[in-house]
Short mmCIF file of C-alpha atoms in Angstrom, two decimals:
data_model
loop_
_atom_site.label_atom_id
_atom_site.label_comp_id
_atom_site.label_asym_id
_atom_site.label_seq_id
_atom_site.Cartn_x
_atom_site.Cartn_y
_atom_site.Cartn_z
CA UNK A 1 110.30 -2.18 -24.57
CA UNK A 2 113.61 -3.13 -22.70
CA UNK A 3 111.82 -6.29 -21.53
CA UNK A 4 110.69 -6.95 -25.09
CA UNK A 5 114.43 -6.86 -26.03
CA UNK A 6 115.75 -8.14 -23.10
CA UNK A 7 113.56 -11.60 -24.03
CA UNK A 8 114.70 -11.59 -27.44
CA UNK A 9 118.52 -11.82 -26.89
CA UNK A 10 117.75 -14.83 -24.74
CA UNK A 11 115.92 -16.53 -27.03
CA UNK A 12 118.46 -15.85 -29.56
CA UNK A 13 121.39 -16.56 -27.35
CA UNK A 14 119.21 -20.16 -26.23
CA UNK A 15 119.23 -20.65 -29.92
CA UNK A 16 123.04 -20.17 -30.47
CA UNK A 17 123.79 -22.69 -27.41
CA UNK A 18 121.37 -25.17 -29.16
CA UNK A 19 123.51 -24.93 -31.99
CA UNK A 20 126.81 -25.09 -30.82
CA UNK A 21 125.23 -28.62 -29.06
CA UNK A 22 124.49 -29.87 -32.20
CA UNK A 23 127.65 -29.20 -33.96
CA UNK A 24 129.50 -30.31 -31.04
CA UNK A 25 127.36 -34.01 -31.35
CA UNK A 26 130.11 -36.71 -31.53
CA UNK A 27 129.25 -39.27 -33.89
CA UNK A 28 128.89 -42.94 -32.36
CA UNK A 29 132.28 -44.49 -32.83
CA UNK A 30 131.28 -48.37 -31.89
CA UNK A 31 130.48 -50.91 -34.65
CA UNK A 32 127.80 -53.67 -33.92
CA UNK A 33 128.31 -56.58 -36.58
CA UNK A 34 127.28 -59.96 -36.79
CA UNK A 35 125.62 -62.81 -39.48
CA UNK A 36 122.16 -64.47 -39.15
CA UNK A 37 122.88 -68.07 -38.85
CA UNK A 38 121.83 -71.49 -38.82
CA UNK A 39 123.97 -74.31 -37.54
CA UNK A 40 126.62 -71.74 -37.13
CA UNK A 41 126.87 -70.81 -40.88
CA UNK A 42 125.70 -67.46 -42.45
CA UNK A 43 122.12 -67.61 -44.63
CA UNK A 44 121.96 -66.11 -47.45
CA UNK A 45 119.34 -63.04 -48.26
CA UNK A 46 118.33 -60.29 -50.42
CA UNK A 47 120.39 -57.44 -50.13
CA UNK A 48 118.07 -54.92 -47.98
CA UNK A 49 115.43 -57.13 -47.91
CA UNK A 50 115.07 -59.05 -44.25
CA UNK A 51 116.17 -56.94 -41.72
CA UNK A 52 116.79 -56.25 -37.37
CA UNK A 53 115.53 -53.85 -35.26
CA UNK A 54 117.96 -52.46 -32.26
CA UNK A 55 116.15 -50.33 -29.71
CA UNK A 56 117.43 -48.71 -26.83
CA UNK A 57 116.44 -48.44 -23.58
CA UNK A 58 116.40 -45.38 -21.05
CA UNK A 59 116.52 -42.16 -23.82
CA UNK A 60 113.65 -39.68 -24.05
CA UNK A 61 113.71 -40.23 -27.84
CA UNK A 62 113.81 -44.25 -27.68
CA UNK A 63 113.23 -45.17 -31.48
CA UNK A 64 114.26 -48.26 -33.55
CA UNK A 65 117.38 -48.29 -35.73
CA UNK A 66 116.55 -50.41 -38.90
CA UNK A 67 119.53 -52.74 -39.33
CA UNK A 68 119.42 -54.34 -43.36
CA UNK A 69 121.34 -57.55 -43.90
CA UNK A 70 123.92 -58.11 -46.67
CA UNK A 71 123.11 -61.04 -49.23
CA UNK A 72 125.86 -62.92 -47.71
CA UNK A 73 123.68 -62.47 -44.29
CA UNK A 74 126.09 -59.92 -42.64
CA UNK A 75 124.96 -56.92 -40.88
CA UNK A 76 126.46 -53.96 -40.02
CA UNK A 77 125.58 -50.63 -37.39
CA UNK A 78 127.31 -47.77 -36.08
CA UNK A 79 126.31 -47.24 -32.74
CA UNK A 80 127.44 -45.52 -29.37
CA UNK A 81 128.41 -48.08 -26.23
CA UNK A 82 125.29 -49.15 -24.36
CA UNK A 83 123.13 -52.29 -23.81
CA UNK A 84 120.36 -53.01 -27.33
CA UNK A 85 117.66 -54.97 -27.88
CA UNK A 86 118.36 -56.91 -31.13
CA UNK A 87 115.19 -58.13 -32.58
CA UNK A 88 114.33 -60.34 -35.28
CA UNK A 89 111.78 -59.13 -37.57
CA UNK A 90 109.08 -61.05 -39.10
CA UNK A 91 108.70 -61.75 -43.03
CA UNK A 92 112.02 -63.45 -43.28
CA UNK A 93 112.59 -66.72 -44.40
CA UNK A 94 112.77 -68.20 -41.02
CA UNK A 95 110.46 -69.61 -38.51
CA UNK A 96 109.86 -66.77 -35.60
CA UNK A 97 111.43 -67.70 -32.23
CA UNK A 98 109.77 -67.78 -28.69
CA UNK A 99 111.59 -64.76 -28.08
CA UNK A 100 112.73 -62.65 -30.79
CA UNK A 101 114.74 -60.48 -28.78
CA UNK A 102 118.52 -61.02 -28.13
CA UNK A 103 120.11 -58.52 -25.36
CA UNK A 104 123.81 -57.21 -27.07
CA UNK A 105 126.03 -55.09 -24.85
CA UNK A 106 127.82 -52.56 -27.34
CA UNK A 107 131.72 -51.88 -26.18
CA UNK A 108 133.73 -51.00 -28.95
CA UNK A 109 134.25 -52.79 -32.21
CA UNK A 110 131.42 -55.84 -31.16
CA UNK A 111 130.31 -58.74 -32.94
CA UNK A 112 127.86 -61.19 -32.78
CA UNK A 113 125.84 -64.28 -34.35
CA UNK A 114 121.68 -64.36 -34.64
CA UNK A 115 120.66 -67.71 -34.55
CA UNK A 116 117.46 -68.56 -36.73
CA UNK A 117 115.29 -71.49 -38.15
CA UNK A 118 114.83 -71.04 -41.62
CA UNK A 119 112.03 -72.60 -43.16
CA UNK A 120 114.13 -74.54 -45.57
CA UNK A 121 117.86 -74.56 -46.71
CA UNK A 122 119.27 -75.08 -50.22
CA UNK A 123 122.40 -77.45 -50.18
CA UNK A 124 125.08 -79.09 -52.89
CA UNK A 125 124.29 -76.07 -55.57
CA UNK A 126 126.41 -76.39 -58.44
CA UNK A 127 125.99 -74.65 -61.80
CA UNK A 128 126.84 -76.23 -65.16
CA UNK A 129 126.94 -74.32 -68.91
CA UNK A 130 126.64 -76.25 -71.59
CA UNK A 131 126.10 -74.25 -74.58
CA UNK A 132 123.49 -71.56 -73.89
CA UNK A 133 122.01 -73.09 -71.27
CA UNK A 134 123.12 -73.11 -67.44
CA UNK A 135 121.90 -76.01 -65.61
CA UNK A 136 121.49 -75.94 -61.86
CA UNK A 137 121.77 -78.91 -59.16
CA UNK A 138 120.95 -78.69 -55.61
CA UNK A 139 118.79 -80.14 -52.70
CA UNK A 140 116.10 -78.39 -51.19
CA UNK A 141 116.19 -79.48 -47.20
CA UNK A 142 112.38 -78.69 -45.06
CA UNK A 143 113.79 -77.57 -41.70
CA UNK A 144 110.75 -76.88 -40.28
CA UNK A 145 107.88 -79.78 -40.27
CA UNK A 146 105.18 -77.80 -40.89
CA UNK A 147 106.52 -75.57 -43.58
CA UNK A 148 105.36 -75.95 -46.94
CA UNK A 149 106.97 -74.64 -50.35
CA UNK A 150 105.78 -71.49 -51.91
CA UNK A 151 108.71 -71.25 -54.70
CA UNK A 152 112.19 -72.28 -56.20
CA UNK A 153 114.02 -70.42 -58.39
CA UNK A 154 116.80 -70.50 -60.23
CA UNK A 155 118.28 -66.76 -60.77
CA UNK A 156 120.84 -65.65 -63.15
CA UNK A 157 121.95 -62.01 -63.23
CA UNK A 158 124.86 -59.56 -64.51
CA UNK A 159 125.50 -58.39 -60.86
CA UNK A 160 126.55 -60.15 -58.14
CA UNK A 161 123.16 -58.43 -56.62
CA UNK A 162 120.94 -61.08 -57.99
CA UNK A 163 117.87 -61.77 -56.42
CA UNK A 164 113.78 -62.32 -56.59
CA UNK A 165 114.21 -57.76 -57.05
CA UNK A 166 117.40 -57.92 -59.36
CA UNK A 167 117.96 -60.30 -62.16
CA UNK A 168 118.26 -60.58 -65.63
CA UNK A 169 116.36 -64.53 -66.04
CA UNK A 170 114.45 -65.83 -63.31
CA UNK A 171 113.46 -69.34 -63.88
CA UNK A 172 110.82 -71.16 -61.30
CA UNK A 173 111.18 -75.12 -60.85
CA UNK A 174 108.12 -77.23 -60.81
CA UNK A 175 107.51 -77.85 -57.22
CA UNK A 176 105.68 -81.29 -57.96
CA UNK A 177 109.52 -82.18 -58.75
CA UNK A 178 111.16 -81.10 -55.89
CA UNK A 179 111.66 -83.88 -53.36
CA UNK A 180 113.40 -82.37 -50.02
CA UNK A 181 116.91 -84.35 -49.36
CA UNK A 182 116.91 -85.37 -53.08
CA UNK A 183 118.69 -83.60 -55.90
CA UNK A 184 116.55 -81.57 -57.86
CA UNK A 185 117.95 -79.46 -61.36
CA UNK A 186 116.64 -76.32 -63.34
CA UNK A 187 117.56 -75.36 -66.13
CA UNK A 188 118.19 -71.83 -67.59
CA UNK A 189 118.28 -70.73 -71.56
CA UNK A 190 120.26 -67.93 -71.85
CA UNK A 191 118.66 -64.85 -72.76
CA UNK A 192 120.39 -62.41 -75.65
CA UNK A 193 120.94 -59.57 -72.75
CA UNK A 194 123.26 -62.41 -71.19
CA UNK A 195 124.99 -65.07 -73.57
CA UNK A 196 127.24 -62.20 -74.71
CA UNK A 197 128.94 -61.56 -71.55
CA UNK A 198 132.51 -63.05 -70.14
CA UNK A 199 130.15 -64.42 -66.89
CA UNK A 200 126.71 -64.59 -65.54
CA UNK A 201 126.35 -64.71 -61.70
CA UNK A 202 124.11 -67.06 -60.15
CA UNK A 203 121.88 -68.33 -57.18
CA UNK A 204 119.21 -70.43 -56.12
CA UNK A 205 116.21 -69.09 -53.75
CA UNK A 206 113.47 -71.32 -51.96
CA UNK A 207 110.33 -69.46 -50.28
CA UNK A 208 108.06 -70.92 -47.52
CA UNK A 209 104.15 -70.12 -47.95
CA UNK A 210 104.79 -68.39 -44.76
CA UNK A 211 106.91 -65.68 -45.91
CA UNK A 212 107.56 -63.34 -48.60
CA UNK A 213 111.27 -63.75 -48.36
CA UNK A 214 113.51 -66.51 -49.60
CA UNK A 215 116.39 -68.46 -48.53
CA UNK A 216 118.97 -67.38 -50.93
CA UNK A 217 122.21 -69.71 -51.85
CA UNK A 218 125.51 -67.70 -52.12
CA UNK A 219 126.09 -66.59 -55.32
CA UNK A 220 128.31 -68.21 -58.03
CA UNK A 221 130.15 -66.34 -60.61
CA UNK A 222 130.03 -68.59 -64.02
CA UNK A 223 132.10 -68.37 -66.88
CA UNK A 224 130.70 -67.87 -70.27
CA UNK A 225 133.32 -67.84 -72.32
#
């Protein structure tokens, strides 16, 4: 009987040291940010769409932390010091490297830049209203030889969240008409849910037939009113 007790208070005093480890866990206090870039300028995504993977190295519970970018193409993780594997994922709208893997030493408050391919950029965007309609110029670029095009779109939303997942008009351009280096337009009739408001924001998205992502331009806040 007394060993029967005697086992019981150190299980339950095991189980009080467990917790006093847990609520004594310090928080990682180092910030890993960076951009995914091309040419040395950000590319712009859907919000929580393409994403990273960091894994560490050397832990009994190694497991990947799922790092989302920004639609500006910004990322940002809370992590503790160490050395990470940063590794670009597949299904974004950029050719896959040799190596997808990038070695990042964590110290502090760290930045850094992921360099990618995309499959094609969108350049020169400018957005015109005239009346109810919003007109949209740009140039569709093929970075990639072998790429072909699987969409463009014109997107106009009431958030500044506007994507292929959120948006209020989505209009697709006729790809027979879209000659890369050469200016290409869409235009966009204003739905009722929209011509109302003070301003619409706006973007323009091309997709390769080898992804399920697009190449997103940053997005324009125009004036209705």
């Amino acid at each position: 009987m007394k060993m029967k007790f005697l086992s019981l208070l150190v299980a339950f005093t095991s189980l009080l040291v467990v917790g006093c480890e847990y609520d004594n866990f310090e928080a990682p206090k180092s910030t890993l940010s960076g951009r995914v870039v091309y040419e040395g300028k950000a590319i712009g995504v859907r919000n929580n769409g393409p994403q990273l993977e960091l894994w560490q190295d050397g832990y009994p519970l190694r497991s990947k932390i799922n790092v989302y970018f920004d639609q500006d193409g910004t990322f940002s993780a809370s992590l503790f010091d160490g050395t990470y594997k940063l590794v670009r994922m597949g299904d974004s709208p950029w050719l896959q490297q040799a190596t997808d893997t990038i070695i990042v030493q964590v110290k502090g408050n760290t930045a850094v830049d992921v360099p990618v391919t995309p499959y094609f950029t969108v350049t020169n965007e400018s957005f015109q209203k005239n009346n109810n309609n919003i007109t949209a110029n740009f140039t569709v670029n093929r970075i990639v030889g072998t790429a072909n095009l699987g969409a463009v779109c014109l997107y106009l939303g009431k958030s500044i969240l506007t994507d292929q997942v959120r948006q209020e008009l989505l209009v697709d351009a006729n790809l027979a008409n879209v000659t890369f280096g050469q200016q290409t337009s869409i235009v966009g009739v204003l739905p009722d849910k929209l011509k109302n408001l003070d301003y619409v924001y706006a973007r323009i998205g091309v997709k390769s037939t080898l992804s399920g992502e697009y190449y997103y331009t940053a997005v324009q806040k125009i004036a209705l009113k």
